[in-house]
Amino acid sequence: MSIEKINQGDQLSQSADLVNDNIDKLKMLFPEIVTEGRIDFKVLQQVLGEELEEEEEYYRFTWAGKSQARREAHKPSTGTLRPAKDESLDWDTTENMYIEGDNLEVLKLMQKSYAGKIKMIYIDPPYNTGKDFVYKDNYKDNLKNYQEVTGQIDSDGNKISTNSDSDGRYHSNWLNMMYPRLRLARNLLKDDGVIFMSIDEGEVENLKKIGNEIFGESNYVTQVTNITGANQSGEGVKFQKNTEYVLVYSKKYDSDFINRVDKVEETLRNLNDAPSPLDTRPDMGYTIYYNPKNGDFLPKKDYDKKTIHLNEEKLVYQNDLTLISKGYIPIRPGIRNDKLHRWRWGIDTFSDRRDEIVFEPVNKTFKVMFRQKGLNPPKNYMNFAGGTSVLKNLFDGKQVFDYPKGISFLKYLISLGCNEGIVLDFFSGSSSTAHALLDLNKTDREKRNFIQVQLPELTDSKSLAFNEGYKQITEIGKERIRRVVKKIKNENAEKSKELDLGFKVFKLDSSSVKSWDGNPDNLNESLFDAVGNIKTDRTEEDVLYEILLKYGLDLTLPIEERIIEGKKVFNVGLGSLFICLADNITAKVAEGIGQWREACSPEICRVIFKDNGFTDVEKTNSVQTLKRYGINEIRSI
């Protein structure tokens, strides 16, 4: 009785094969199109009937390289994510992840473990400015290309990080980068999931077109305009560009996926856009006097209204220099749509319900707000500044990253798209999304987790970041999260214990198993090395997490280690998977695994050994022992 070995090409040696998965779905939907196990395309055409587009000219969006980009999204990856415990925080308990690697390969590797599990995606991709553009894919071998890109040179030593606007395929290159990544990202969203994509005016039209194709026009939600307050000057500037955009798509539009916002909070958030109350005429109703030093305001119930108002009908304002001299600021109704407004409440109601009044500073004075109960849909017009000052303060006044996204902006988006669950950012930059999520969790005590993915791009050798010791962008991102965690713990050590303030670090690499490795550079090593199937520079934990990925298990599942008959055994997910990669395994080890499985009582149980970890006799005995405990899925690597 033998154990089936997992070899290259096996579905458990690579990421999800999306093409075959889709073919299987077609066969399930239309069984009549299957002939001897293969699809008869002519029959499929007949089944689809009038739904086929056969005209030469019809509405579509295409560019040079689109078909290749589409194929790339469906190509499996043989790579892996290697754990980096020494760079992580709270490894054993955290469910947050920081992944270093090319996001195209990482998204492929996530397909089995995280398909349909991501509640919200936020991305701030490269804006295609005609300057540096490091996501330049080599579809023949992306893993090898990734290793070259992170060194900023190609195989001939040439710099490869420029997508110049003089390139004839300037937009095509950007679209070829974005298209497969968004294809893969859509698979990861839950049915009630939502994606927010920041972009500037240079590619907003193109991003919307591929967004409509990938997510479906019916799932387009809105295009948010955000006023950033950025200033530009110089001879070549014809208009200052003070806006950026966020395209919003849902996985399924009719799902409940966008949170509504509190009316008061939404109003207060947009105060800077509101007119100053001092812009009104003095004859437009009564005036409220507010003293910001002591929080006092007039009129009160016991206050003689006639000293403020000439008559009860028109409530004409009478300037009271005595009150102003005592520190009171006169506040009047505002102007909206060129019309002068009156107060929402009468003066008696105001006095009765003064505890419900909010005074908010605006334009060097104060605006009075009446608290309103209820919820509104969020507006697609926002006013959030960038996050440079927040990041500088976090890094002791040093600007180690240019143009980070604003934390208030990201907290607001996350509050709209995710109450609980995973927020993925696969262009994570300086980890602004992780920062915002941790800060929001601290405030509302909800349970959200982040997955950050970032290419370990080299920082400019002339930059402040490089001089401060941050040789790669990923080093800035990880350090930022550490500093945010430290800040949260310092602010309230007791309450912070309830929060997940850790993160697991993983790094993209070629497979740890020689027979699974699709890297052509390692072909000779795989063919002629008969000693072992695991690469000599890899640990048991490297292999462990690769198996989790290839089996489609969550990388943050609980993992317990136990020594059985002197051999280390990993128990993943409370008995759903046992892994032993030791040498000289005996049936006694299998007996211990069987007993452990009985104690856990999982619905499904699988066991994986190292193929050359035992003799043929012990292998046969181990299989029989495990089957006696009801374990029938036994594989080796």
XYZ file of C-alpha atoms in Angstrom:
637
model
C 0.000 0.000 0.000
C 1.729 3.214 -1.165
C 1.288 6.927 -0.595
C 0.508 9.077 -3.627
C 3.240 11.625 -4.216
C 2.442 15.238 -5.151
C 4.478 16.039 -8.287
C 4.830 19.094 -10.503
C 1.588 19.816 -12.343
C -0.563 18.310 -9.596
C -3.241 20.779 -8.444
C -1.656 20.655 -4.985
C 1.725 21.793 -6.336
C 0.502 25.154 -7.643
C -2.056 27.896 -7.161
C -5.611 27.576 -8.437
C -5.981 26.654 -12.119
C -8.720 29.158 -12.946
C -9.104 28.027 -16.559
C -9.898 24.437 -15.594
C -12.087 25.668 -12.744
C -14.141 27.730 -15.212
C -14.323 24.826 -17.663
C -15.694 22.616 -14.880
C -18.330 25.279 -14.157
C -19.310 25.338 -17.843
C -19.654 21.561 -17.848
C -21.893 21.760 -14.801
C -24.074 24.473 -16.359
C -24.280 22.906 -19.826
C -23.611 19.141 -19.622
C -24.662 18.732 -23.263
C -21.510 20.526 -24.470
C -19.232 17.757 -23.121
C -18.064 15.118 -25.591
C -15.660 12.471 -24.271
C -14.591 14.811 -21.492
C -13.907 17.778 -23.767
C -15.999 20.831 -24.680
C -17.654 20.835 -28.109
C -17.505 24.542 -28.911
C -20.054 24.280 -31.730
C -22.612 22.843 -29.324
C -21.804 25.622 -26.848
C -22.494 28.182 -29.595
C -25.826 26.541 -30.284
C -26.705 26.578 -26.578
C -25.873 30.269 -26.235
C -27.845 31.093 -29.377
C -28.650 34.780 -29.732
C -26.367 35.746 -26.836
C -23.331 35.443 -29.122
C -21.907 38.602 -30.730
C -20.907 37.795 -34.295
C -20.690 41.247 -35.884
C -17.297 42.667 -36.826
C -18.062 46.078 -35.314
C -19.433 46.319 -31.781
C -18.718 48.218 -28.602
C -15.637 46.953 -26.815
C -12.513 48.225 -25.104
C -9.208 46.794 -26.276
C -5.511 47.621 -26.391
C -2.205 46.054 -27.377
C -1.554 43.004 -25.180
C -5.044 42.587 -23.702
C -5.468 38.929 -24.710
C -2.106 38.067 -23.190
C -2.994 39.945 -19.987
C -6.266 37.999 -19.791
C -4.433 34.682 -20.180
C -1.936 35.680 -17.523
C -4.700 36.150 -14.962
C -5.642 32.478 -15.388
C -2.129 31.031 -15.348
C -1.300 29.129 -12.097
C 1.722 30.049 -9.991
C 4.208 27.535 -8.628
C 5.622 30.017 -6.128
C 5.151 30.160 -2.384
C 4.987 32.585 0.528
C 7.732 32.005 3.079
C 7.109 33.009 6.708
C 9.394 35.643 8.260
C 8.720 35.331 11.978
C 11.575 37.581 13.032
C 9.998 40.536 11.194
C 6.484 39.872 12.533
C 4.517 40.919 15.622
C 2.491 38.463 17.743
C 2.996 35.672 15.202
C 1.092 33.013 17.133
C -2.113 35.022 17.635
C -2.461 37.669 14.925
C -4.702 37.361 11.869
C -3.169 40.343 10.041
C -0.678 39.752 7.227
C 2.021 41.729 5.458
C 3.223 40.094 2.219
C 6.354 41.125 0.338
C 6.212 40.287 -3.331
C 4.898 41.062 -6.796
C 1.162 41.374 -6.268
C 0.343 39.501 -9.487
C 1.967 36.307 -8.183
C 0.688 36.892 -4.660
C -2.909 37.293 -5.880
C -2.558 33.996 -7.765
C -1.294 32.266 -4.647
C -4.224 33.654 -2.630
C -6.864 32.205 -4.990
C -7.339 28.911 -3.139
C -7.129 30.183 0.428
C -8.967 33.501 0.130
C -11.448 33.197 -2.767
C -14.734 34.764 -1.662
C -13.341 35.755 1.762
C -12.267 39.409 1.363
C -14.843 41.968 2.566
C -13.175 45.043 1.111
C -10.306 45.883 -1.227
C -8.658 49.285 -1.373
C -5.876 50.023 -3.850
C -3.881 53.093 -4.756
C -2.083 51.825 -7.886
C 0.664 53.673 -9.769
C -0.858 56.694 -11.488
C 1.113 56.236 -14.732
C 2.748 59.635 -14.611
C 5.353 58.820 -17.234
C 7.999 58.474 -14.541
C 9.048 55.336 -12.660
C 6.752 52.358 -13.139
C 8.133 49.147 -11.650
C 5.243 46.736 -12.277
C 6.441 45.566 -15.676
C 5.434 41.936 -16.049
C 7.310 39.226 -17.909
C 4.516 36.775 -18.595
C 6.908 33.970 -19.506
C 8.270 33.678 -15.985
C 6.909 36.174 -13.484
C 8.761 34.712 -10.503
C 12.128 35.146 -12.198
C 11.047 38.584 -13.377
C 10.095 39.486 -9.800
C 13.585 38.658 -8.576
C 15.039 40.919 -11.255
C 12.596 43.751 -10.625
C 13.382 43.868 -6.924
C 16.986 44.449 -7.902
C 15.881 47.169 -10.326
C 17.855 45.622 -13.215
C 17.049 43.126 -15.908
C 19.108 40.073 -16.805
C 21.399 42.302 -18.894
C 21.880 44.809 -16.100
C 19.566 47.437 -17.590
C 17.178 49.510 -15.472
C 13.628 48.358 -16.132
C 11.434 50.599 -13.995
C 10.360 53.220 -16.520
C 7.090 53.480 -18.401
C 7.927 56.625 -20.343
C 5.163 58.705 -21.865
C 7.240 58.647 -25.047
C 6.613 54.886 -25.206
C 4.136 54.171 -27.980
C 2.264 51.827 -25.626
C 2.181 54.119 -22.642
C -1.464 53.402 -21.729
C -1.313 49.790 -22.909
C 1.546 48.985 -20.552
C -0.421 50.366 -17.613
C -3.592 48.504 -18.621
C -1.670 45.251 -19.074
C -0.376 45.689 -15.532
C -3.789 46.426 -14.002
C -6.030 44.018 -15.931
C -4.860 40.601 -14.624
C -4.537 41.931 -11.079
C -8.130 43.161 -11.018
C -9.312 39.884 -12.582
C -7.722 37.973 -9.730
C -8.839 40.490 -7.105
C -12.502 40.102 -8.062
C -12.341 36.367 -7.260
C -11.262 37.182 -3.713
C -14.217 39.436 -2.860
C -17.158 38.148 -0.844
C -20.568 38.422 -2.480
C -21.240 41.521 -0.370
C -17.698 42.795 -0.890
C -16.669 46.117 -2.376
C -13.523 47.521 -4.005
C -12.339 51.144 -3.814
C -9.697 52.186 -6.389
C -7.906 55.527 -6.095
C -6.772 57.097 -9.356
C -6.060 60.510 -10.882
C -7.413 61.990 -14.098
C -4.655 60.445 -16.234
C -6.132 56.915 -16.213
C -9.547 57.293 -14.576
C -11.408 56.687 -17.843
C -9.368 53.587 -18.661
C -9.656 52.208 -15.148
C -13.422 52.632 -15.277
C -13.586 50.790 -18.599
C -11.681 47.760 -17.371
C -13.582 47.986 -14.076
C -16.854 47.759 -16.000
C -15.548 44.750 -17.918
C -14.183 42.852 -14.926
C -16.783 43.684 -12.275
C -19.687 44.386 -14.651
C -21.322 47.716 -15.425
C -24.282 46.686 -13.296
C -21.948 46.500 -10.279
C -20.519 50.000 -10.745
C -21.435 52.035 -7.653
C -20.003 55.521 -8.097
C -17.005 57.699 -8.853
C -15.964 59.619 -5.746
C -14.288 62.990 -6.157
C -11.890 63.888 -3.352
C -10.530 67.424 -2.908
C -6.925 66.886 -1.839
C -5.888 70.523 -1.446
C -2.661 69.847 -3.355
C -1.093 72.910 -4.921
C 0.879 73.158 -8.136
C 2.651 76.137 -9.651
C 5.125 76.940 -12.375
C 5.114 78.101 -15.964
C 3.754 74.850 -17.388
C 0.734 74.619 -15.050
C -2.468 75.662 -16.834
C -4.872 74.394 -14.153
C -4.087 73.257 -10.637
C -5.191 69.667 -10.196
C -6.722 69.524 -6.743
C -8.845 66.410 -7.181
C -8.356 62.679 -7.161
C -10.945 60.011 -7.730
C -12.080 56.730 -6.211
C -13.920 54.223 -8.391
C -16.253 52.002 -6.391
C -17.503 48.586 -7.543
C -19.391 45.888 -5.701
C -19.149 42.150 -6.224
C -22.953 41.990 -6.393
C -24.762 45.301 -6.511
C -27.933 44.128 -4.805
C -26.041 42.924 -1.722
C -25.906 45.072 1.407
C -22.312 46.200 1.082
C -22.045 49.966 1.738
C -22.679 51.290 5.231
C -24.753 54.404 5.673
C -23.359 57.289 7.678
C -24.669 59.111 10.723
C -26.314 62.381 9.667
C -24.537 64.449 12.304
C -21.103 62.950 11.611
C -21.530 63.444 7.874
C -22.560 67.074 8.381
C -19.714 67.797 10.758
C -17.231 66.165 8.403
C -18.213 68.564 5.626
C -18.231 71.724 7.741
C -15.320 73.249 5.863
C -17.473 73.290 2.737
C -20.347 75.046 4.506
C -20.833 78.838 4.365
C -19.714 80.905 7.297
C -22.641 81.868 9.546
C -21.252 85.392 9.656
C -21.892 85.791 5.921
C -25.620 86.336 6.545
C -27.582 89.557 7.027
C -28.354 90.438 10.644
C -32.116 90.494 9.997
C -32.352 86.781 9.226
C -33.515 85.504 12.589
C -32.231 85.349 16.110
C -28.565 85.155 16.999
C -26.929 82.605 19.261
C -24.122 83.874 21.456
C -21.462 81.260 22.143
C -18.516 81.541 24.517
C -15.821 79.010 23.463
C -13.872 79.538 26.698
C -16.525 78.133 29.006
C -18.935 76.487 26.553
C -21.753 78.794 27.610
C -24.313 80.051 25.138
C -27.296 82.398 25.059
C -30.255 82.704 24.966
C -31.284 80.566 27.905
C -34.740 79.929 29.271
C -34.304 82.546 31.957
C -32.759 85.074 29.606
C -34.777 88.109 28.574
C -35.152 87.580 24.826
C -36.266 91.175 24.310
C -32.764 92.424 25.046
C -31.549 90.467 22.037
C -34.522 90.708 19.663
C -36.523 93.807 18.784
C -39.731 91.796 18.333
C -40.918 88.185 18.365
C -42.217 88.225 14.801
C -39.126 89.133 12.788
C -36.604 88.263 15.521
C -34.374 91.064 14.283
C -30.840 90.868 15.593
C -29.716 93.658 17.925
C -25.970 93.961 18.373
C -25.068 93.487 22.021
C -21.569 94.862 22.530
C -21.667 93.906 26.204
C -21.988 90.201 25.416
C -19.296 90.342 22.728
C -16.926 92.115 25.078
C -17.406 89.234 27.543
C -16.126 86.694 24.997
C -19.406 85.664 23.339
C -19.352 85.101 19.575
C -22.537 85.892 17.622
C -23.623 82.972 15.411
C -26.317 83.377 12.785
C -27.920 81.117 10.154
C -25.973 80.470 6.953
C -26.448 80.834 3.222
C -27.137 77.892 0.962
C -27.934 77.988 -2.766
C -27.774 81.789 -2.563
C -30.690 81.824 -0.129
C -30.563 83.111 3.413
C -31.673 80.519 5.928
C -33.396 80.656 9.288
C -32.705 78.393 12.233
C -34.249 74.940 12.076
C -35.602 75.325 15.630
C -37.443 78.179 17.250
C -35.828 79.982 20.128
C -37.903 78.177 22.794
C -37.089 74.756 21.314
C -33.463 75.790 21.152
C -33.481 76.654 24.854
C -35.286 73.429 25.792
C -32.969 71.179 23.769
C -29.670 72.977 24.208
C -27.936 69.730 25.275
C -28.411 68.528 21.699
C -26.543 71.484 20.232
C -23.037 71.052 18.832
C -20.722 74.022 18.275
C -18.038 73.296 15.713
C -15.204 75.673 14.739
C -15.224 76.724 11.090
C -13.540 79.636 9.332
C -12.213 81.113 12.591
C -15.668 81.244 14.121
C -18.249 78.650 15.166
C -21.152 76.952 13.450
C -24.079 75.642 15.428
C -25.285 72.136 14.568
C -28.534 70.531 15.660
C -28.064 66.832 16.207
C -30.112 64.773 13.778
C -30.935 61.132 14.290
C -30.765 58.711 11.410
C -28.511 57.593 8.592
C -27.757 58.886 5.118
C -26.021 57.299 2.132
C -22.433 58.587 1.875
C -21.744 61.384 -0.580
C -19.505 60.912 -3.604
C -17.896 64.267 -2.966
C -15.272 64.361 -0.227
C -12.670 66.691 1.183
C -9.723 64.839 2.675
C -6.124 65.992 2.641
C -3.134 63.707 2.106
C -1.289 61.876 4.834
C 2.195 63.384 4.682
C 2.026 65.181 8.047
C 0.671 62.089 9.859
C 3.459 59.911 8.493
C 6.128 62.519 9.268
C 4.930 62.758 12.863
C 5.063 58.982 13.154
C 8.665 58.953 11.869
C 9.954 61.723 14.135
C 9.417 64.537 11.636
C 11.163 62.781 8.742
C 9.467 62.363 5.372
C 10.409 58.791 4.452
C 7.645 58.314 1.852
C 6.137 60.672 -0.709
C 2.389 61.262 -1.121
C 0.929 58.746 1.360
C -2.857 58.552 1.463
C -4.623 60.382 4.289
C -5.567 58.308 7.333
C -8.916 60.085 7.808
C -9.748 59.379 4.173
C -8.952 55.669 4.481
C -10.713 55.316 7.834
C -13.824 56.776 6.239
C -13.687 54.385 3.275
C -13.099 51.383 5.533
C -16.019 52.425 7.734
C -18.195 52.423 4.601
C -17.020 49.100 3.201
C -16.163 46.856 6.148
C -17.650 46.452 9.611
C -15.969 43.101 10.142
C -13.682 40.974 8.009
C -10.560 41.299 5.873
C -9.430 44.463 4.097
C -6.931 43.791 1.296
C -4.562 46.375 -0.184
C -2.233 44.941 -2.833
C -0.507 48.252 -3.645
C 0.095 49.004 0.017
C 3.008 51.477 -0.260
C 3.767 52.849 3.199
C 0.951 50.775 4.811
C -1.515 53.661 5.145
C -4.422 51.198 4.895
C -3.104 49.075 7.779
C -2.554 52.247 9.825
C -6.117 53.435 9.178
C -7.636 50.024 9.946
C -5.834 49.669 13.274
C -6.813 53.220 14.209
C -10.457 52.596 13.287
C -10.559 49.300 15.218
C -9.238 51.174 18.227
C -12.116 53.670 17.947
C -15.139 51.506 17.175
C -13.857 48.170 18.589
C -14.919 46.260 15.465
C -12.959 43.202 14.303
C -11.256 43.912 11.011
C -8.010 42.431 9.734
C -5.672 43.586 7.007
C -3.656 41.935 4.267
C -1.003 44.266 2.859
C 0.893 43.328 -0.307
C 3.841 45.370 -1.508
C 6.680 44.906 -3.972
C 10.009 45.256 -2.114
C 11.035 48.034 -4.477
C 14.366 49.678 -3.713
C 14.267 53.222 -2.372
C 16.244 55.916 -4.150
C 19.818 55.902 -2.889
C 19.652 59.712 -2.638
C 16.437 59.751 -0.628
C 15.977 60.479 3.061
C 14.399 57.041 3.494
C 17.535 55.336 2.149
C 19.769 57.444 4.397
C 17.578 56.515 7.372
C 18.235 52.823 6.676
C 15.098 51.935 4.721
C 16.536 50.255 1.643
C 13.160 48.969 0.435
C 9.630 50.383 0.549
C 8.515 47.278 2.448
C 10.834 48.206 5.315
C 9.002 51.520 5.636
C 5.618 49.773 5.563
C 6.473 47.248 8.272
C 8.095 49.859 10.491
C 5.069 52.113 10.148
C 2.764 49.361 11.419
C 5.098 48.716 14.364
C 5.071 52.412 15.274
C 1.281 52.635 14.991
C 0.949 49.612 17.278
C 3.331 51.158 19.801
C 1.368 54.426 19.727
C -1.971 52.652 20.289
C -0.535 50.652 23.197
C 0.945 53.790 24.771
C -2.398 55.598 24.546
C -4.340 52.880 26.368
C -2.417 49.775 27.345
C -5.425 48.029 28.936
C -7.909 48.512 26.090
C -5.298 47.687 23.450
C -5.183 44.122 24.794
C -8.568 43.529 23.174
C -7.230 44.467 19.728
C -5.292 42.441 17.161
C -2.168 44.574 16.948
C 0.155 42.055 15.316
C 0.974 40.994 11.776
C 2.506 37.961 10.098
C 5.157 38.697 7.459
C 5.419 36.453 4.389
C 7.769 36.774 1.420
C 7.209 35.603 -2.136
C 9.711 33.034 -3.383
C 10.009 30.025 -5.640
C 8.613 26.731 -4.338
C 10.380 25.102 -1.402
C 9.720 21.687 -2.953
C 12.035 20.835 -5.850
C 9.550 18.726 -7.755
C 6.960 21.533 -7.593
C 9.306 24.301 -8.698
C 8.397 25.813 -12.045
C 11.500 27.996 -12.125
C 13.609 26.850 -15.118
C 16.779 27.960 -13.321
C 16.262 25.124 -10.819
C 15.473 22.417 -13.382
C 18.873 20.723 -13.310
C 18.906 20.703 -9.527
C 15.474 19.063 -9.463
C 16.393 16.402 -12.020
C 19.702 15.256 -10.616
C 19.355 15.711 -6.850
C 18.155 12.358 -5.505
C 18.933 13.063 -1.845
C 15.789 14.990 -0.916
C 12.869 16.843 -2.406
C 13.000 19.902 -0.127
C 15.489 22.661 -0.955
C 18.412 22.804 1.431
C 17.894 26.495 2.303
C 14.251 25.967 3.339
C 12.837 25.130 6.752
C 9.996 22.822 7.715
C 7.847 25.909 8.319
C 8.572 27.150 4.787
C 7.144 23.899 3.467
C 4.311 23.932 6.001
C 2.953 27.288 4.811
C 3.389 26.352 1.159
C 1.218 23.289 1.777
C -1.417 25.505 3.436
C -1.501 27.742 0.357
C -1.680 24.892 -2.114
C -4.386 23.136 -0.077
C -6.377 26.372 0.123
C -6.135 26.858 3.881
C -6.009 30.197 5.671
C -2.446 31.241 6.525
C -3.595 32.464 9.942
C -5.180 29.171 11.027
C -4.068 27.939 14.456
C -1.055 25.627 14.178
C 0.002 23.365 17.025
C 3.311 21.508 17.189
C 3.890 18.258 19.025
C 6.804 15.842 19.245
C 5.621 12.282 18.546
C 8.227 9.530 18.865
C 10.941 12.169 18.561
C 9.483 13.632 15.318
C 7.924 17.095 14.929
C 4.294 16.996 13.776
C 2.227 20.051 12.815
C -1.520 20.080 13.496
C -3.253 22.691 11.308
C -6.779 23.920 11.899
C -7.593 21.685 14.874
C -6.923 18.416 13.092
C -7.943 19.207 9.515
C -4.346 18.696 8.327
C -1.327 16.926 9.883
C 2.142 17.429 8.431
C 5.329 15.548 9.332
C 8.483 16.342 7.363
C 10.934 14.404 9.515
C 13.294 11.601 8.523
C 13.105 7.983 9.738
C 9.352 8.042 10.357
C 7.814 4.878 11.809
C 4.279 3.584 12.169
C 4.409 4.739 15.793
C 4.398 8.331 14.511
C 1.316 7.512 12.452
C -0.270 5.977 15.566
C 0.329 9.223 17.476
C -1.192 11.260 14.637
C -4.238 8.985 14.625
C -4.767 9.418 18.354
C -4.358 13.210 18.020
C -6.913 13.197 15.216
C -9.419 11.368 17.432
C -8.970 13.978 20.153
C -9.658 16.816 17.681
C -12.539 15.101 15.809
C -12.336 17.200 12.614
C -14.855 16.676 9.815
C -12.050 16.202 7.262
C -8.525 15.029 8.025
C -5.506 14.843 5.730
C -1.904 13.821 6.374
C 1.232 14.787 4.451
C 4.687 13.230 4.898
C 8.061 13.774 3.275
C 8.343 11.057 0.614
C 11.824 9.903 1.573
C 11.048 10.229 5.286
C 10.539 6.492 5.796
C 11.262 3.086 4.340
C 8.766 1.268 2.102
C 7.850 -1.068 4.960
C 7.211 1.772 7.421
C 5.350 3.684 4.714
C 2.953 0.765 4.198
C 2.494 0.246 7.931
C 1.877 3.970 8.487
C -0.838 4.066 5.816
C -2.603 1.073 7.372
C -2.384 2.663 10.807
C -3.841 5.982 9.636
C -6.676 4.276 7.746
C -7.575 2.488 10.944
C -8.222 5.934 12.440
C -10.414 6.923 9.485
C -7.745 8.971 7.678
C -7.821 8.135 3.978
C -6.231 11.190 2.328
C -2.495 10.584 2.773
C -0.003 12.283 0.452
C 3.744 12.804 0.279
C 6.090 15.435 -1.146
